[in-house]
Amino acid sequence: MPLDTSTYNLALLRVDGRRWNELRQQKGQLGVQPSADGSAYLEMGNTKIQCIISGPNERDLSKSTSSASTAPTSNGAGATVAVSIMIAPFATVDRKRRGRNDKRLQEMQTTIASGLAATVQGQSYGPRSTIHISLNVLSQDGSLLACLINAASLALVDAGVPMTDYLVACTAGSTSSYAAADEEADPLLDLNTQEEQELPFLTLATLGATDKVVAMVCESRVQLTRLEGMMATAADGCKGVRDFLDGVVRDKGELMVQEGAIGRGEVVSSMDLD
Amino acid sequence: MPITILQPSLAPPPKLRNVDSDSDSEGGADLEGDVAMGRPAKRARTQDSSIMTPGEIITDDPQWMRGHGTYIIPGASSNTILSSVAGTLAKTNKLLSVRPLRARYTPEIGDLVVGRIVEVQAKRWRVDVGGTLLAQLPLSAINLPGGIQRRRTETDELQIRTFFSEGELLVAEVQQLYNDGAAVLHTRSLKYGKLRNGVFMSVTGTGGGGGVVRARRQAFTLDISGTDEVSGSEKIDVLLGVNGYIWISKHIEGEGAAAETSGPGITRIEESVGLNVYSSQNDIIPVDTMREIARVRGVITALVENGLRVDEEMVIKGYAEAVEMAKEERDSADTLWLGGERGKRLANALVGR
């Protein structure tokens, strides 16, 4: 379905009523699967992901179809991160079943695995242990890779795996297509499926709220002059996503402190030093 | 089981995060030139909670030392300590560490663990204790049947499956740790060894809303003669492995981990290590005992579901409460099930809510 992008210039509102720099509504939950080592549920607009983590533990990878990546550490190899993505047949508007070795899925798995392996501090586990990340796409409406990365990041926090920071991702697009050759096109933040089909876009993953880019994927043709604006927009979107994920984790932690499940933490202040 | 329909309860009101959503708010991105570059921004801790999250700066005071759950940026000359997990801060003198909200079990020397044999190798077993790596149990770290003290020979190696084989459960103690955190176990005490006559259950490991906590006593005996249906003085052994694996079994006089106080010393070990310590055959368990074992299991599940800690005190109190609840509802068919509303009632009674 072609998207009528001409209306954007009239009201500066996108098809779903957002402005250029607005993220979609997000919803997150930790510990949705009590029997797993870590789990999370994340919604970004209508993209809904459930992530289950098992591990770090010592199992062989030979049987699974997941893509694995080993965390590089200063003293030899660290823990391995293995990612497998499952897209439910009912996730898209047209019901379809995907094969196990879908090339696009495999590429996403590899991107996520290598991105997370660089973020996880795997040296505390040793080279024989593996963190299995299983991502289930329940509903798909654009920014899939970004949403998968964010969900995995949230679940890793729930699993108590040490990380340098949250790995957060966001997409950014441009208001006109490549063919329009419009050098002045505005960037757009957090695209949905309709926009993704029409407009050039990229997915950018950063380390927390810093501008350190961990992964960037751009599969569409776009003028080089527009790229910088898109990247800056995506990086800013990542900050918003990080704040959101951080809030989810804090709420959960505070709830647990309130319920007495964990002891109250101490506070570092300069007064303690004597 | 009859179907019960729970009355729906109101969802908690959503938390408003960005209250300042005026028309002027700039949404998620800001392109007006000031994209912050360089070091991670010092995020002001908006909420006055003591929860640390990954990437959060704990302190930049050089007097503190970093412990578990924290890191410093490698190569940087500053002494900024950042958190690497989500959890609460703990201070030990000048050492800062962050206790994660939830994490897998990390073995420590002296821990009592319940484990399952995963792999049998030539001179050792590999045991799943719920940690990040499999633990190992060397052939030399077990008691031989009859308590004979001698070197392990090739004959023992060939017969390794007569002691433990794949899938069998055992209780052991962590004797030693490797650098990568892998544990070496031993069962050289009457308290430890193969498990039978009971039921296994696993709860989430350390931290994370309940779970088994390290306590003075991990193994104890419950008296179930309080329930009037049980004739005689039957007892149940409860073994709370620090790793979150739990074993609940029929008590046999002079056996099991709870017999530690009355058992003989190491000098008389030959007389007490029976020839059947490696038996995989269950004894006959009376139906009453089975039911009470199931009740204890239900109590522990209820404790975990309601985020309470699992230790000797809570299990004993919870069991007594569950027996009371069962007596009140004598007419109902199923008094063993302690999930949902019943579990909540039990938990509330325990913490006095």
XYZ file of C-alpha atoms in Angstrom:
627
model
C 0.000 0.000 0.000
C 1.663 3.224 -1.072
C 1.920 5.874 1.549
C 0.825 9.335 0.589
C 3.807 11.238 1.857
C 2.686 14.496 0.299
C 0.413 15.233 3.236
C 3.361 15.407 5.590
C 4.312 18.826 4.273
C 0.872 20.248 4.968
C 0.481 19.573 8.666
C 3.884 18.095 9.516
C 2.050 15.099 10.907
C 2.792 11.512 9.954
C 0.261 8.830 8.987
C -0.284 7.834 12.601
C -0.477 11.429 13.809
C 3.002 11.717 15.236
C 5.413 14.546 14.649
C 8.822 13.835 13.091
C 10.626 13.345 16.385
C 8.099 11.355 18.363
C 8.568 7.789 19.497
C 5.580 5.490 19.507
C 3.985 4.513 22.773
C 6.107 2.002 24.635
C 5.200 -0.570 27.202
C 7.575 -2.836 29.032
C 7.437 -5.553 31.626
C 10.118 -7.560 33.395
C 9.986 -11.128 34.606
C 6.999 -12.243 32.559
C 8.114 -15.865 32.658
C 8.993 -16.824 36.242
C 10.565 -20.141 35.315
C 13.104 -18.547 32.976
C 16.385 -17.029 34.078
C 15.280 -13.727 32.651
C 12.369 -12.530 30.582
C 10.818 -9.352 29.291
C 7.912 -8.124 27.212
C 8.222 -4.993 25.153
C 5.802 -3.077 22.995
C 6.840 -0.237 20.744
C 3.662 0.866 19.091
C 2.164 -2.244 17.594
C 5.420 -4.192 17.503
C 5.240 -6.627 20.399
C 8.142 -8.790 21.482
C 8.565 -11.360 24.188
C 12.094 -12.320 25.160
C 13.111 -15.346 27.202
C 16.651 -15.881 28.428
C 18.089 -19.127 29.612
C 21.540 -19.124 30.980
C 24.320 -18.341 31.275
C 24.766 -22.082 31.404
C 26.800 -24.818 29.862
C 24.948 -26.479 26.997
C 26.030 -27.410 23.541
C 24.878 -25.274 20.681
C 25.012 -27.932 18.034
C 21.306 -28.688 18.049
C 19.865 -25.197 17.925
C 19.370 -22.957 14.922
C 20.392 -19.837 16.754
C 23.226 -17.561 15.744
C 25.962 -17.246 18.313
C 28.595 -14.647 18.984
C 31.316 -14.715 21.596
C 32.004 -11.784 23.846
C 35.480 -10.450 23.251
C 37.394 -9.889 26.455
C 40.867 -8.792 27.342
C 41.792 -12.162 28.818
C 40.591 -14.685 26.302
C 37.044 -15.486 25.299
C 34.078 -14.780 27.512
C 30.554 -16.102 27.505
C 28.824 -16.767 24.206
C 25.572 -15.067 23.286
C 23.193 -17.141 21.183
C 20.097 -15.554 19.692
C 17.124 -17.174 18.033
C 14.164 -15.263 16.648
C 10.727 -16.715 16.087
C 8.124 -14.689 14.241
C 4.643 -15.916 14.996
C 2.551 -16.662 11.896
C -0.087 -14.245 13.180
C 2.376 -11.402 13.703
C 1.738 -9.723 10.377
C -1.443 -8.720 8.573
C -1.109 -11.516 6.042
C -0.677 -14.785 7.844
C 2.448 -16.592 6.776
C 4.791 -19.175 8.123
C 8.500 -18.525 7.992
C 11.120 -21.187 7.560
C 13.735 -21.847 10.169
C 16.515 -20.654 7.933
C 15.071 -17.440 6.698
C 18.085 -15.401 5.605
C 16.695 -12.114 6.905
C 16.050 -13.623 10.304
C 19.513 -15.098 10.420
C 21.061 -11.767 9.653
C 19.063 -10.127 12.419
C 20.112 -12.883 14.813
C 23.747 -12.305 14.002
C 23.411 -8.545 14.376
C 21.768 -8.886 17.778
C 24.180 -11.578 18.974
C 27.293 -9.623 18.072
C 25.876 -6.383 19.431
C 24.971 -7.936 22.762
C 28.221 -9.890 22.988
C 30.029 -6.564 22.865
C 27.819 -5.130 25.599
C 27.683 -8.073 27.996
C 30.598 -8.375 30.391
C 31.036 -12.041 29.705
C 34.445 -12.470 31.261
C 32.884 -13.262 34.624
C 31.344 -16.433 33.203
C 34.173 -18.075 31.298
C 34.259 -19.304 27.726
C 32.207 -22.460 28.228
C 28.984 -20.761 29.248
C 26.329 -19.567 26.864
C 23.496 -17.090 27.219
C 20.551 -18.231 25.145
C 18.251 -15.443 24.046
C 15.000 -16.471 22.485
C 12.933 -13.704 20.941
C 9.301 -14.172 20.020
C 7.670 -11.642 17.748
C 4.004 -11.560 18.621
C 3.048 -8.623 16.491
C 5.019 -6.820 13.871
C 4.601 -3.189 12.895
C 7.917 -1.717 11.878
C 11.237 -1.125 13.653
C 11.489 -4.870 14.212
C 15.265 -5.100 14.660
C 15.305 -2.118 17.022
C 12.508 -3.566 19.091
C 14.177 -6.982 19.253
C 17.402 -5.418 20.516
C 15.571 -3.420 23.160
C 13.583 -6.436 24.353
C 16.722 -8.578 24.584
C 18.470 -5.813 26.490
C 15.614 -5.579 28.975
C 15.518 -9.346 29.492
C 19.282 -9.460 30.061
C 18.883 -6.925 32.848
C 16.193 -9.133 34.352
C 18.511 -12.129 34.123
C 21.121 -10.227 36.135
C 23.770 -10.476 33.428
C 26.393 -7.746 33.899
C 26.405 -5.256 31.031
C 28.295 -2.063 30.320
C 25.022 -0.267 29.699
C 21.669 -0.982 28.101
C 21.986 -1.732 24.395
C 19.219 0.370 22.889
C 18.161 0.752 19.292
C 15.867 2.971 17.293
C 15.024 3.541 13.645
C 15.105 6.783 11.731
C 13.875 7.520 8.232
C 13.596 10.391 5.847
C 10.417 12.159 4.790
C 10.821 11.592 1.067
C 11.892 8.616 -0.974
C 15.272 8.199 -2.626
C 13.809 8.812 -6.061
C 12.571 12.238 -5.028
C 16.224 13.271 -4.660
C 15.205 15.791 -2.077
C 18.333 16.928 -0.290
C 16.385 18.889 2.281
C 14.113 16.065 3.457
C 13.451 15.995 7.174
C 14.402 12.979 9.256
C 11.707 10.867 10.946
C 11.994 8.918 14.161
C 10.754 5.383 14.934
C 9.052 4.224 11.727
C 6.080 1.915 11.501
C 5.509 -0.656 8.770
C 3.687 1.734 6.451
C 6.534 4.225 6.583
C 9.196 1.534 6.331
C 7.733 0.294 3.078
C 7.749 3.733 1.500
C 10.703 5.606 2.915
C 14.438 5.032 3.319
C 15.337 4.183 6.894
C 18.121 2.862 9.102
C 18.329 1.086 12.443
C 20.880 2.376 14.905
C 21.885 0.731 18.185
C 23.857 2.685 20.752
C 25.364 1.886 24.107
C 22.933 3.472 26.515
C 22.577 7.220 26.203
C 26.073 7.669 24.813
C 26.734 8.244 21.140
C 28.741 5.043 20.871
C 27.198 3.172 17.957
C 27.190 -0.585 18.449
C 25.255 -1.564 15.350
C 23.835 0.192 12.333
C 21.778 -1.400 9.603
C 20.600 0.458 6.524
C 19.082 -1.593 3.743
C 17.522 1.149 1.666
C 19.015 3.652 -0.783
C 19.392 7.098 0.639
C 21.394 10.198 -0.287
C 24.545 10.570 1.766
C 23.620 14.113 2.749
C 20.519 12.880 4.530
C 22.336 10.121 6.417
C 23.858 12.282 9.111
C 20.532 13.777 10.118
C 18.942 10.351 10.231
C 21.723 8.974 12.402
C 21.534 11.886 14.814
C 17.774 11.476 15.049
C 18.087 7.749 15.701
C 20.752 8.350 18.346
C 18.434 10.754 20.103
C 15.621 8.250 19.867
C 17.920 5.715 21.532
C 18.265 8.071 24.499
C 14.502 8.164 24.838
C 14.324 4.382 24.651
C 17.040 4.039 27.274
C 15.189 6.321 29.649
C 12.075 4.251 29.140
C 13.821 0.900 29.736
C 15.589 2.338 32.771
C 12.244 3.435 34.154
C 10.795 -0.039 33.712
C 13.718 -1.604 35.579
C 13.586 0.988 38.364
C 9.858 0.538 38.857
C 10.328 -3.199 39.151
C 13.210 -2.774 41.593
C 11.306 -0.316 43.739
C 8.320 -2.622 43.827
C 10.542 -5.454 45.000
C 12.082 -3.267 47.715
C 8.611 -2.199 48.827
C 7.398 -5.770 49.020
C 10.455 -6.717 51.019
C 11.675 -9.225 48.462
C 15.092 -7.606 48.499
C 16.773 -5.480 51.110
C 16.978 -1.746 50.768
C 20.200 -0.613 49.172
C 22.703 1.756 50.646
C 23.544 5.147 49.295
C 27.004 6.432 48.605
C 27.490 9.904 49.869
C 30.587 11.861 50.646
C 29.513 11.983 54.291
C 30.410 8.340 54.698
C 34.052 8.981 54.065
C 36.022 9.795 57.115
C -10.305 -30.464 39.569
C -13.301 -28.156 39.573
C -12.975 -24.971 37.587
C -12.832 -21.845 39.696
C -13.497 -18.451 38.245
C -11.541 -15.702 39.920
C -13.145 -12.351 40.355
C -11.348 -9.883 38.112
C -9.400 -7.243 39.951
C -8.728 -3.712 38.803
C -5.449 -3.149 37.017
C -3.097 -0.834 38.893
C -3.265 2.747 37.626
C -0.624 3.442 35.002
C 2.322 5.444 36.174
C 2.654 8.784 34.484
C 6.242 9.188 33.551
C 6.435 12.323 31.450
C 4.077 14.696 33.121
C 5.443 17.659 31.212
C 3.892 16.602 27.915
C 2.947 20.127 27.004
C 2.617 21.228 23.455
C 6.154 22.548 23.592
C 7.805 19.241 24.406
C 10.201 18.225 21.710
C 9.338 14.552 21.562
C 12.060 11.972 21.428
C 14.697 13.730 19.391
C 16.282 17.127 19.338
C 18.147 18.185 16.290
C 18.872 21.757 17.311
C 22.583 21.231 17.294
C 23.221 20.006 20.788
C 23.491 16.260 20.433
C 25.540 15.493 23.528
C 28.881 14.021 22.567
C 31.569 12.299 24.537
C 31.234 10.913 28.015
C 28.025 9.399 29.321
C 25.883 12.119 30.676
C 25.587 12.143 34.408
C 21.982 11.243 34.721
C 20.390 12.853 37.660
C 18.703 10.195 39.680
C 15.167 11.334 39.247
C 13.574 8.965 41.697
C 14.971 8.871 45.186
C 15.440 5.131 45.182
C 18.515 3.110 45.837
C 18.066 0.951 42.749
C 21.103 0.926 40.492
C 20.775 0.138 36.801
C 23.420 -0.832 34.229
C 25.557 2.073 33.134
C 24.661 4.242 36.091
C 27.491 6.127 37.774
C 27.740 5.076 41.395
C 30.550 7.362 42.459
C 33.612 9.069 41.062
C 35.316 9.350 44.400
C 38.694 7.571 44.174
C 38.453 6.286 47.743
C 36.016 3.521 46.875
C 36.930 0.134 45.484
C 34.798 -1.701 42.982
C 33.234 -5.059 43.843
C 30.785 -7.404 42.151
C 28.249 -5.875 39.812
C 30.344 -2.819 39.062
C 32.980 -1.826 36.545
C 35.263 1.020 35.649
C 35.717 2.212 32.082
C 38.891 0.463 30.949
C 41.676 2.741 29.820
C 40.111 5.810 31.375
C 42.199 7.517 33.991
C 39.191 8.499 36.063
C 38.050 6.414 38.995
C 34.416 6.498 38.071
C 32.661 3.341 39.251
C 29.599 2.326 37.253
C 26.987 -0.301 37.897
C 26.788 -3.242 35.513
C 23.634 -4.892 36.851
C 20.273 -3.714 38.115
C 20.078 -4.066 41.838
C 20.747 -2.538 45.196
C 24.024 -1.124 46.393
C 25.951 -2.825 49.162
C 28.909 -1.357 51.000
C 31.532 -3.387 52.793
C 33.977 -0.902 54.304
C 35.367 0.741 51.172
C 34.139 -1.893 48.750
C 31.130 -1.071 46.611
C 29.117 -3.842 45.052
C 25.692 -4.090 43.460
C 23.491 -7.046 44.382
C 21.432 -7.958 41.346
C 17.653 -8.115 41.639
C 17.790 -11.574 40.165
C 20.635 -13.741 38.989
C 21.714 -17.296 38.534
C 23.310 -19.103 41.405
C 26.983 -18.378 42.013
C 28.648 -21.124 44.041
C 30.535 -20.355 47.218
C 32.692 -22.726 49.227
C 30.665 -24.524 51.868
C 27.292 -24.201 50.125
C 24.898 -27.095 50.477
C 23.569 -27.808 47.006
C 21.191 -30.256 45.418
C 22.299 -31.272 41.954
C 21.521 -33.548 39.077
C 24.107 -35.661 37.272
C 24.336 -34.526 33.667
C 27.356 -36.386 32.414
C 29.515 -39.283 33.573
C 33.197 -39.069 32.707
C 36.075 -41.419 33.453
C 36.986 -40.130 36.891
C 34.295 -37.627 37.674
C 30.690 -36.631 37.255
C 29.422 -33.371 35.857
C 26.573 -32.014 37.930
C 23.955 -29.397 37.122
C 23.662 -27.177 40.189
C 21.853 -24.317 38.454
C 24.980 -22.208 38.091
C 26.544 -20.683 35.019
C 28.814 -23.686 34.596
C 28.387 -27.346 35.450
C 29.936 -28.411 38.747
C 32.156 -31.445 38.926
C 32.211 -34.241 41.442
C 35.458 -36.251 41.374
C 35.301 -39.969 42.032
C 37.693 -39.386 44.928
C 35.235 -37.051 46.640
C 32.528 -39.576 47.409
C 32.108 -42.166 50.130
C 32.455 -45.740 48.992
C 29.689 -48.112 50.061
C 30.490 -49.583 53.407
C 32.643 -46.591 54.222
C 35.875 -48.215 53.127
C 38.805 -45.802 53.074
C 41.108 -46.505 50.142
C 42.430 -45.124 46.901
C 40.075 -45.214 43.961
C 41.251 -47.883 41.577
C 40.547 -48.637 37.951
C 37.843 -51.019 39.116
C 36.026 -48.105 40.718
C 36.397 -46.104 37.512
C 34.820 -48.899 35.532
C 31.968 -49.118 38.014
C 31.410 -45.369 38.153
C 27.776 -45.717 37.094
C 26.999 -47.911 40.083
C 27.528 -44.862 42.297
C 25.813 -42.157 40.287
C 24.527 -42.273 36.740
C 22.920 -39.697 34.481
C 19.800 -37.998 35.744
C 20.232 -38.974 39.359
C 19.920 -36.443 42.138
C 22.376 -35.872 44.921
C 23.093 -33.502 47.751
C 26.643 -32.263 48.113
C 28.779 -29.466 49.432
C 30.902 -27.058 47.408
C 34.498 -27.878 48.269
C 36.491 -25.733 45.917
C 36.039 -23.101 43.234
C 37.928 -22.626 40.004
C 38.887 -19.242 38.623
C 36.045 -19.267 36.134
C 33.520 -19.839 38.916
C 32.996 -23.559 38.344
C 32.494 -25.554 41.532
C 33.990 -28.832 42.726
C 31.660 -30.790 44.970
C 32.162 -33.476 47.591
C 29.819 -35.887 49.323
C 32.230 -37.125 51.958
C 29.865 -36.920 54.850
C 26.883 -38.897 55.986
C 24.757 -35.832 55.320
C 25.442 -35.990 51.612
C 24.859 -38.510 48.894
C 22.225 -39.841 46.597
C 18.623 -38.720 47.024
C 15.591 -40.987 46.968
C 12.117 -41.298 48.540
C 11.079 -37.782 47.693
C 10.261 -35.038 45.265
C 12.472 -32.467 43.571
C 11.548 -28.866 42.936
C 13.430 -25.856 41.764
C 12.893 -22.214 42.658
C 14.669 -19.146 41.295
C 18.151 -18.871 42.716
C 19.575 -16.183 44.911
C 17.914 -12.806 44.886
C 14.947 -11.890 42.788
C 12.001 -11.876 45.112
C 12.301 -14.839 47.360
C 14.182 -17.966 46.577
C 16.353 -19.923 48.952
C 18.542 -17.781 51.163
C 21.820 -18.836 52.711
C 20.971 -19.713 56.282
C 22.462 -21.429 59.287
C 20.641 -24.622 58.503
C 19.606 -25.694 55.016
C 18.322 -29.150 55.922
C 15.748 -29.902 58.569
C 13.075 -32.378 59.547
C 9.394 -31.533 59.670
C 7.093 -33.342 62.035
C 3.894 -34.168 60.191
C 2.141 -35.907 63.066
C 0.268 -32.635 63.640
C -2.132 -33.505 60.871
C -4.712 -35.723 62.471
C -5.025 -37.955 59.443
C -1.450 -39.129 59.834
C -1.093 -42.066 62.133
C 2.099 -42.510 64.073
C 4.957 -40.031 64.071
C 5.979 -39.645 60.486
C 8.554 -37.072 59.526
C 9.604 -35.310 56.355
C 13.098 -34.172 55.448
C 13.362 -30.849 53.667
C 16.604 -29.989 51.943
C 16.861 -26.412 50.768
C 19.797 -26.294 48.376
C 21.391 -22.857 48.295
C 21.225 -23.088 44.504
C 17.435 -23.047 44.570
C 17.040 -26.783 44.086
C 14.931 -28.342 46.795
C 14.415 -31.934 47.842
C 11.491 -33.007 50.021
C 11.518 -36.619 51.115
C 10.354 -39.161 53.637
C 12.481 -39.147 56.782
C 14.387 -42.293 57.599
C 15.900 -42.535 61.077
C 19.635 -42.075 61.055
C 19.782 -41.159 57.384
C 19.618 -37.997 55.405
C 21.082 -34.579 55.790
C 19.138 -33.728 58.915
C 20.822 -36.556 60.808
C 23.997 -34.531 61.071
C 23.770 -33.874 64.780
C 23.089 -37.384 65.933
C 25.311 -39.190 63.454
C 28.598 -40.785 64.389
C 31.930 -39.118 63.778
C 34.196 -39.708 60.839
C 36.083 -42.335 62.847
C 33.143 -44.699 62.818
C 32.090 -43.941 59.283
C 32.497 -47.571 58.191
C 29.756 -48.735 60.488
C 27.244 -46.153 59.424
C 27.711 -45.888 55.672
C 25.450 -48.697 54.719
C 25.908 -50.787 51.651
C 22.746 -49.343 50.127
C 23.718 -45.663 50.101
C 23.855 -45.764 46.320
C 20.549 -47.519 45.948
C 18.129 -45.954 43.489
C 15.197 -47.926 44.812
C 12.527 -46.036 46.699
C 11.166 -47.389 49.965
C 7.473 -47.852 50.443
C 6.040 -44.456 51.294
C 2.656 -44.267 53.026
C 0.013 -42.267 51.192
C -0.284 -39.854 54.135
C 3.406 -39.041 53.927
C 3.149 -38.524 50.193
C 0.300 -36.095 50.703
C 2.240 -34.114 53.292
C 5.278 -34.018 51.008
C 3.015 -32.538 48.349
C 1.732 -30.019 50.886
C 5.254 -28.879 51.765
C 5.933 -28.490 48.069
C 2.794 -26.388 47.731
C 3.884 -24.201 50.646
C 7.276 -23.538 49.048
C 5.657 -22.750 45.692
C 3.326 -20.306 47.432
C 6.269 -18.649 49.213
C 8.080 -18.160 45.911
C 5.015 -16.940 44.043
C 4.391 -14.314 46.681
C 7.989 -13.137 46.777
C 8.825 -14.404 50.243
C 12.137 -15.901 51.217
C 12.432 -19.652 51.541
C 14.189 -20.761 54.709
C 13.635 -23.123 57.621
C 11.510 -20.701 59.630
C 9.226 -19.746 56.746
C 8.731 -23.327 55.588
C 7.886 -24.583 59.091
C 5.524 -21.681 59.760
C 4.017 -21.978 56.302
C 3.466 -25.688 56.700
C 1.741 -25.204 60.045
C -0.461 -22.550 58.460
C -1.270 -24.808 55.518
C -2.300 -27.598 57.892
C -4.574 -25.150 59.713
C -6.097 -24.070 56.409
C -6.677 -27.679 55.474
C -8.414 -28.371 58.795
C -10.750 -25.424 58.257
C -11.725 -26.618 54.815
C -12.111 -30.239 55.683
C -15.103 -30.625 53.418
C -13.428 -29.335 50.269
C -11.895 -31.958 48.074
C -8.506 -30.443 47.379
C -6.633 -28.849 50.245
C -3.176 -29.409 48.794
C -3.367 -26.804 46.091
C -1.829 -23.582 47.369
C -1.757 -21.421 44.270
C -3.660 -18.262 43.426
C -5.919 -16.891 46.161
C -5.087 -19.641 48.630
C -1.381 -19.014 48.218
C -1.920 -15.316 48.806
C -3.907 -16.056 51.936
C -1.105 -18.267 53.204
C 1.536 -15.644 52.475
C -0.500 -12.908 54.110
C -0.949 -15.017 57.219
C 2.812 -15.600 57.353
C 3.900 -11.996 57.129
C 0.959 -10.711 59.159
C -0.528 -8.570 56.432
